[in-house]
CSV table of C-alpha atoms in Angstrom, one decimal:
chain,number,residue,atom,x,y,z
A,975,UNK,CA,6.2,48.0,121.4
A,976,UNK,CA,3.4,49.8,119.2
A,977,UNK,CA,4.7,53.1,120.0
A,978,UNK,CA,8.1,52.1,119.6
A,979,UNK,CA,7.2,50.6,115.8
A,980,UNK,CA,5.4,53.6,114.8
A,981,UNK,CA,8.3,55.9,115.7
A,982,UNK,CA,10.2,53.7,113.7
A,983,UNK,CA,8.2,54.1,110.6
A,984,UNK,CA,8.1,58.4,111.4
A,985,UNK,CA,12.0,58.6,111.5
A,986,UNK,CA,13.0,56.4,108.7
A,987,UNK,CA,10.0,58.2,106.3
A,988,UNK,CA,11.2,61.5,107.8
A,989,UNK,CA,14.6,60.2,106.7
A,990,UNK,CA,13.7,59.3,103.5
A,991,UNK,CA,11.6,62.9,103.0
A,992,UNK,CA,14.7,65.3,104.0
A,993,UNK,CA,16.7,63.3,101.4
A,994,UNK,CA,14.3,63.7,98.9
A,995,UNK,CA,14.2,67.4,99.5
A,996,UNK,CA,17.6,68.0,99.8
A,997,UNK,CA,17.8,66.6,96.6
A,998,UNK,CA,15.6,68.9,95.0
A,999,UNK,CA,16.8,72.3,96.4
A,1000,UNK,CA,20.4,71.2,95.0
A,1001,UNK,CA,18.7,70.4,91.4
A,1002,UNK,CA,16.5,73.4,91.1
A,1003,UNK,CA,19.4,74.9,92.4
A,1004,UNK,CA,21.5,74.0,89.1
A,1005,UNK,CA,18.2,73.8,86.8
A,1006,UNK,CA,17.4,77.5,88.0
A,1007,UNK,CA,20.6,78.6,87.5
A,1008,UNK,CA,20.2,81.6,84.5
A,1009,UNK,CA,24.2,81.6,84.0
A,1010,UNK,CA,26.0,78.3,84.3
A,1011,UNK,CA,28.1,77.3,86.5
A,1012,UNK,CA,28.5,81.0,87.9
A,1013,UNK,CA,24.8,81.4,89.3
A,1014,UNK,CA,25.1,77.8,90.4
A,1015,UNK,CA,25.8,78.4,94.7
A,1016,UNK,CA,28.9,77.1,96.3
A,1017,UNK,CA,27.9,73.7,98.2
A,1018,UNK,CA,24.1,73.5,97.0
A,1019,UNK,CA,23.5,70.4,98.8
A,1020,UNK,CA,24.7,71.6,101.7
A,1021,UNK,CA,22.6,75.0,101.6
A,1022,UNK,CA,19.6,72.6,100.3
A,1023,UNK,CA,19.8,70.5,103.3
A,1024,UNK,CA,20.1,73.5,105.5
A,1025,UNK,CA,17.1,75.5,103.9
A,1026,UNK,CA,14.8,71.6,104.5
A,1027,UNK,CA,16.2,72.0,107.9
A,1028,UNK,CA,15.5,75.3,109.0
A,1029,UNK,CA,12.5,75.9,106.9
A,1030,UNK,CA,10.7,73.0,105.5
A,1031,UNK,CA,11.1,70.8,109.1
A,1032,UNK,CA,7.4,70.9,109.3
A,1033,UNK,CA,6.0,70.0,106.2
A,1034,UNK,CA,8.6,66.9,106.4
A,1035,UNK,CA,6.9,65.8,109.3
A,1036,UNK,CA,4.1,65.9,108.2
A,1037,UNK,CA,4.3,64.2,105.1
A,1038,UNK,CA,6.3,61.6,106.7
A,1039,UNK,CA,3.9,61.3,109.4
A,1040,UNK,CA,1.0,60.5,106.9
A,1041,UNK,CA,2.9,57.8,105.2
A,1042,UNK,CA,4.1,56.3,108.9
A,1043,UNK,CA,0.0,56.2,109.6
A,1044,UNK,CA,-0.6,54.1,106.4
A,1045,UNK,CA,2.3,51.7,107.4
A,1046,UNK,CA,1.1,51.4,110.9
A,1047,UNK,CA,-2.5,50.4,110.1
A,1048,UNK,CA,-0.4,47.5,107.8
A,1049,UNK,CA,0.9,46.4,110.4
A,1050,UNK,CA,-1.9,45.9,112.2
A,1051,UNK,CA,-3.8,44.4,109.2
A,1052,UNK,CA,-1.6,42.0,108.9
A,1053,UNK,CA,-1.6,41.6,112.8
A,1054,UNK,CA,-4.9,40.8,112.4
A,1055,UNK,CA,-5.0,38.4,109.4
A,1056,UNK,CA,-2.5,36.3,110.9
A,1057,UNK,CA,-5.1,36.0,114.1
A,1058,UNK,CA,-7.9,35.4,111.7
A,1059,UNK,CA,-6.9,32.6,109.6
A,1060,UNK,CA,-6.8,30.5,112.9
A,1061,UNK,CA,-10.6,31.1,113.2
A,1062,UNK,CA,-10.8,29.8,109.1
A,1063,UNK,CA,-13.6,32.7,108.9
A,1064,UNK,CA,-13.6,32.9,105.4
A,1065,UNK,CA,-15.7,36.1,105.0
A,1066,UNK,CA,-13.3,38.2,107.2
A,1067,UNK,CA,-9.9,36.8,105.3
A,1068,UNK,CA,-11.5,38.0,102.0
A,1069,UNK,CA,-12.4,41.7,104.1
A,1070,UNK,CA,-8.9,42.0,105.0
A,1071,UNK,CA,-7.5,41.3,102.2
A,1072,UNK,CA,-9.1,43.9,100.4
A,1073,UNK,CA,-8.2,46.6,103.3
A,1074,UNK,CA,-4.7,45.4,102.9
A,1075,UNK,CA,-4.9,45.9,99.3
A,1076,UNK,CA,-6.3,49.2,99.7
A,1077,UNK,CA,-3.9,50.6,102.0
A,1078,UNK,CA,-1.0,49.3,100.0
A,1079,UNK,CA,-2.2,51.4,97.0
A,1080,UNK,CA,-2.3,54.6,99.7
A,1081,UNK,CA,0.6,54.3,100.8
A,1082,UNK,CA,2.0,53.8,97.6
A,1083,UNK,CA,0.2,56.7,96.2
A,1084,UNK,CA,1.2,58.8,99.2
A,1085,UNK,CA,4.7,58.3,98.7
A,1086,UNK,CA,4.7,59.3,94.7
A,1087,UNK,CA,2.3,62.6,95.8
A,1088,UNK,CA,5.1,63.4,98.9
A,1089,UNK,CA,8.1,62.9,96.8
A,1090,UNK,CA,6.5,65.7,94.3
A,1091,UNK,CA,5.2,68.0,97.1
A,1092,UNK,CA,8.4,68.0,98.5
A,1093,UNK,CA,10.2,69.2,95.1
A,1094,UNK,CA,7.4,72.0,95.0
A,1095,UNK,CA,8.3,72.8,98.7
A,1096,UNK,CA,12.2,72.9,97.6
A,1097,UNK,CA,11.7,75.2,94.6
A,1098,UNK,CA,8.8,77.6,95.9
A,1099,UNK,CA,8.8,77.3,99.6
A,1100,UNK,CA,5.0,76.4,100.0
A,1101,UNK,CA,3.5,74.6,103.1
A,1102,UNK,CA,3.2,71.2,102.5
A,1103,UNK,CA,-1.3,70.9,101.7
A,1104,UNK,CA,-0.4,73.6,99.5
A,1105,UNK,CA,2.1,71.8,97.7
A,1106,UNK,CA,1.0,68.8,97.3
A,1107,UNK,CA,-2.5,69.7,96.0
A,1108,UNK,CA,-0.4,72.2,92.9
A,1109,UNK,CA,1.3,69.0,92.6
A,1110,UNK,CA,-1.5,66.8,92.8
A,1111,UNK,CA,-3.0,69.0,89.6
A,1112,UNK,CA,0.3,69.2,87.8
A,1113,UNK,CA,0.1,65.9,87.4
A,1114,UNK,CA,-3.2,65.1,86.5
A,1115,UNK,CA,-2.4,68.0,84.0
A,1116,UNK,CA,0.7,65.8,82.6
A,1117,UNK,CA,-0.4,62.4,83.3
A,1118,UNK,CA,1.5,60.5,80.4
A,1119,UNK,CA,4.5,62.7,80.7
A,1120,UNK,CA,4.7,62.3,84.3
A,1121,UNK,CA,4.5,58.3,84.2
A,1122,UNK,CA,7.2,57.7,81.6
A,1123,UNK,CA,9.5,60.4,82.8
A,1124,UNK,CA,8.8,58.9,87.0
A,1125,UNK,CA,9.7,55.6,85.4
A,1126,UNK,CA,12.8,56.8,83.5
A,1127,UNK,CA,14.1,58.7,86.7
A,1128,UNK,CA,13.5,55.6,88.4
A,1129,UNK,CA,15.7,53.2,86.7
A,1130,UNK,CA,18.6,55.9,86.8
A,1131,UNK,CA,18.2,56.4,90.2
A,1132,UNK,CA,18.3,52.3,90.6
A,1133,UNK,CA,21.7,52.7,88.4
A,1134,UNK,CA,22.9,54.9,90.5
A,1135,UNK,CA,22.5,53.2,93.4
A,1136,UNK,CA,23.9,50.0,92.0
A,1137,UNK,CA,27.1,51.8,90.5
A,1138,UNK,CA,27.2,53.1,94.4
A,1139,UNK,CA,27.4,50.2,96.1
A,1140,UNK,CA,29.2,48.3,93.3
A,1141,UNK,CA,31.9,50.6,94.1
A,1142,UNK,CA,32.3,50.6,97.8
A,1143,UNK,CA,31.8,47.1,97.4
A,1144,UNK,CA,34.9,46.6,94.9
A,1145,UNK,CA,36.9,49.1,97.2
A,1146,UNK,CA,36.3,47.3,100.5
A,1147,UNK,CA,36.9,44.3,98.7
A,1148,UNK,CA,40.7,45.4,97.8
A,1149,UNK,CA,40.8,47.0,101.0
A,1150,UNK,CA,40.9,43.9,103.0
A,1151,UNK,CA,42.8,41.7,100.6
A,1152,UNK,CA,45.7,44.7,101.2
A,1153,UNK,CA,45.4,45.8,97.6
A,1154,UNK,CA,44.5,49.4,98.1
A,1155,UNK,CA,47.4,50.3,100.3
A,1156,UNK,CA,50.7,48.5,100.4
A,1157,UNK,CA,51.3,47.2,104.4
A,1158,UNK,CA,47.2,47.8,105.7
A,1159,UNK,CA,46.1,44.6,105.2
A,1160,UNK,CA,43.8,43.9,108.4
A,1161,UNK,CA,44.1,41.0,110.1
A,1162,UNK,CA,40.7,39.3,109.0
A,1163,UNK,CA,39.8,35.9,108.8
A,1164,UNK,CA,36.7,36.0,107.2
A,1165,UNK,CA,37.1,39.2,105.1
A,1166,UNK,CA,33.9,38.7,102.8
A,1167,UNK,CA,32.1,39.3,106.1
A,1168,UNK,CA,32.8,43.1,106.5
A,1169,UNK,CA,32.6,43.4,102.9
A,1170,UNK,CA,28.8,41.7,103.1
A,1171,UNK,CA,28.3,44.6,106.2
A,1172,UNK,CA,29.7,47.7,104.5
A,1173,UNK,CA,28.0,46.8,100.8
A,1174,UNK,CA,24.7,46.8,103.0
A,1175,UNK,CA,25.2,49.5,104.4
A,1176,UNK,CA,26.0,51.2,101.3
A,1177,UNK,CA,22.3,50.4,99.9
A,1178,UNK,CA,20.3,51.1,102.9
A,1179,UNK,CA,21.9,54.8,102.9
A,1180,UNK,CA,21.4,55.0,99.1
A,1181,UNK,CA,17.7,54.2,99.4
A,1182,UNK,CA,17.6,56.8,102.1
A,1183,UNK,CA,19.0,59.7,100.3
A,1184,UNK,CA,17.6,58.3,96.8
């Protein structure tokens, strides 16, 4: 079961990594481009997810593997404090609360210095200790410009992802009322059901690939 949940964690971070990168070859790929739109290359998210594939497989990996670790020993934390407040051994509650507390700010951490290697990985095509430690001091180089412009890409990536699922969950909702194509109208009873599935599904992928 404990191998099984830490695979877990690895695929869904390594997941969430290639999308990541696969976003950032197809945006350097635009933001590179000298002429626009002819130096821009025909399919760049394709040929972005192929290059993370082929040549960046690695570093993913790895970077995912680091973040699975922290989430693994939060399991287990918690794991632990559950057992512990049975025992009402007040001294070791307050010891694991702090380890919780510190972990939680690693793996946050690790996550914003992965997301950044991995842009440096998609524009120079550096191993990943490599990257993350030029990213590590671009940052610290660019600390105030960094945090506003990570918060401002974060709430348009959020919009994104709501005007995503917004969408698919409008469509599906016409869809199974028959609205969408004259004569299709599946034979649902309880057609908010497979709407509740699909506008699910929607966001989990989103999260994945942004």
């Amino acid at each position: 079961l404990a191998f099984s949940l830490f695979m877990f964690f690895w695929l869904t971070c390594f997941i969430h990594a290639l999308g990541q990168m696969t976003l950032a070859g197809a945006f350097a790929s635009y933001y590179f481009a000298f002429r626009k739109p002819q130096d821009i290359p025909a399919f760049p998210i394709l040929r972005s997810f192929g290059r993370s594939i082929f040549y960046h497989m690695g570093s993913l990996a790895f970077g995912s593997l680091l973040i699975a670790i922290c989430m693994f020993i939060r399991v287990i934390l918690e794991y632990i404090d559950q057992k512990v407040k049975s025992s009402q051994n007040a001294c070791a509650e307050f010891l694991l609360k702090c380890l919780k507390c510190c972990f939680w700010c690693l793996e946050k951490f690790l996550k914003f210095l992965n997301k950044n290697a991995y842009i440096m990985i998609a524009i120079y095509g550096q191993s990943f200790c490599g990257a993350a430690m030029n990213a590590f001091n671009l940052i610290l180089r660019n600390i105030i410009r960094v945090a506003v412009m990570d918060k401002v890409t974060d709430f348009v990536l959020l919009l994104g992802k709501l005007v995503i699922v917004g969408g698919m969950g409008v469509f599906s909702f016409f869809y199974f009322q028959g609205d969408v194509i004259s004569g299709l109208n599946p034979e649902i009873g309880y057609w908010y059901v497979p709407v509740i599935i699909i506008v699910i599904s929607v966001f989990i992928i989103a999260i994945g690939f942004f």
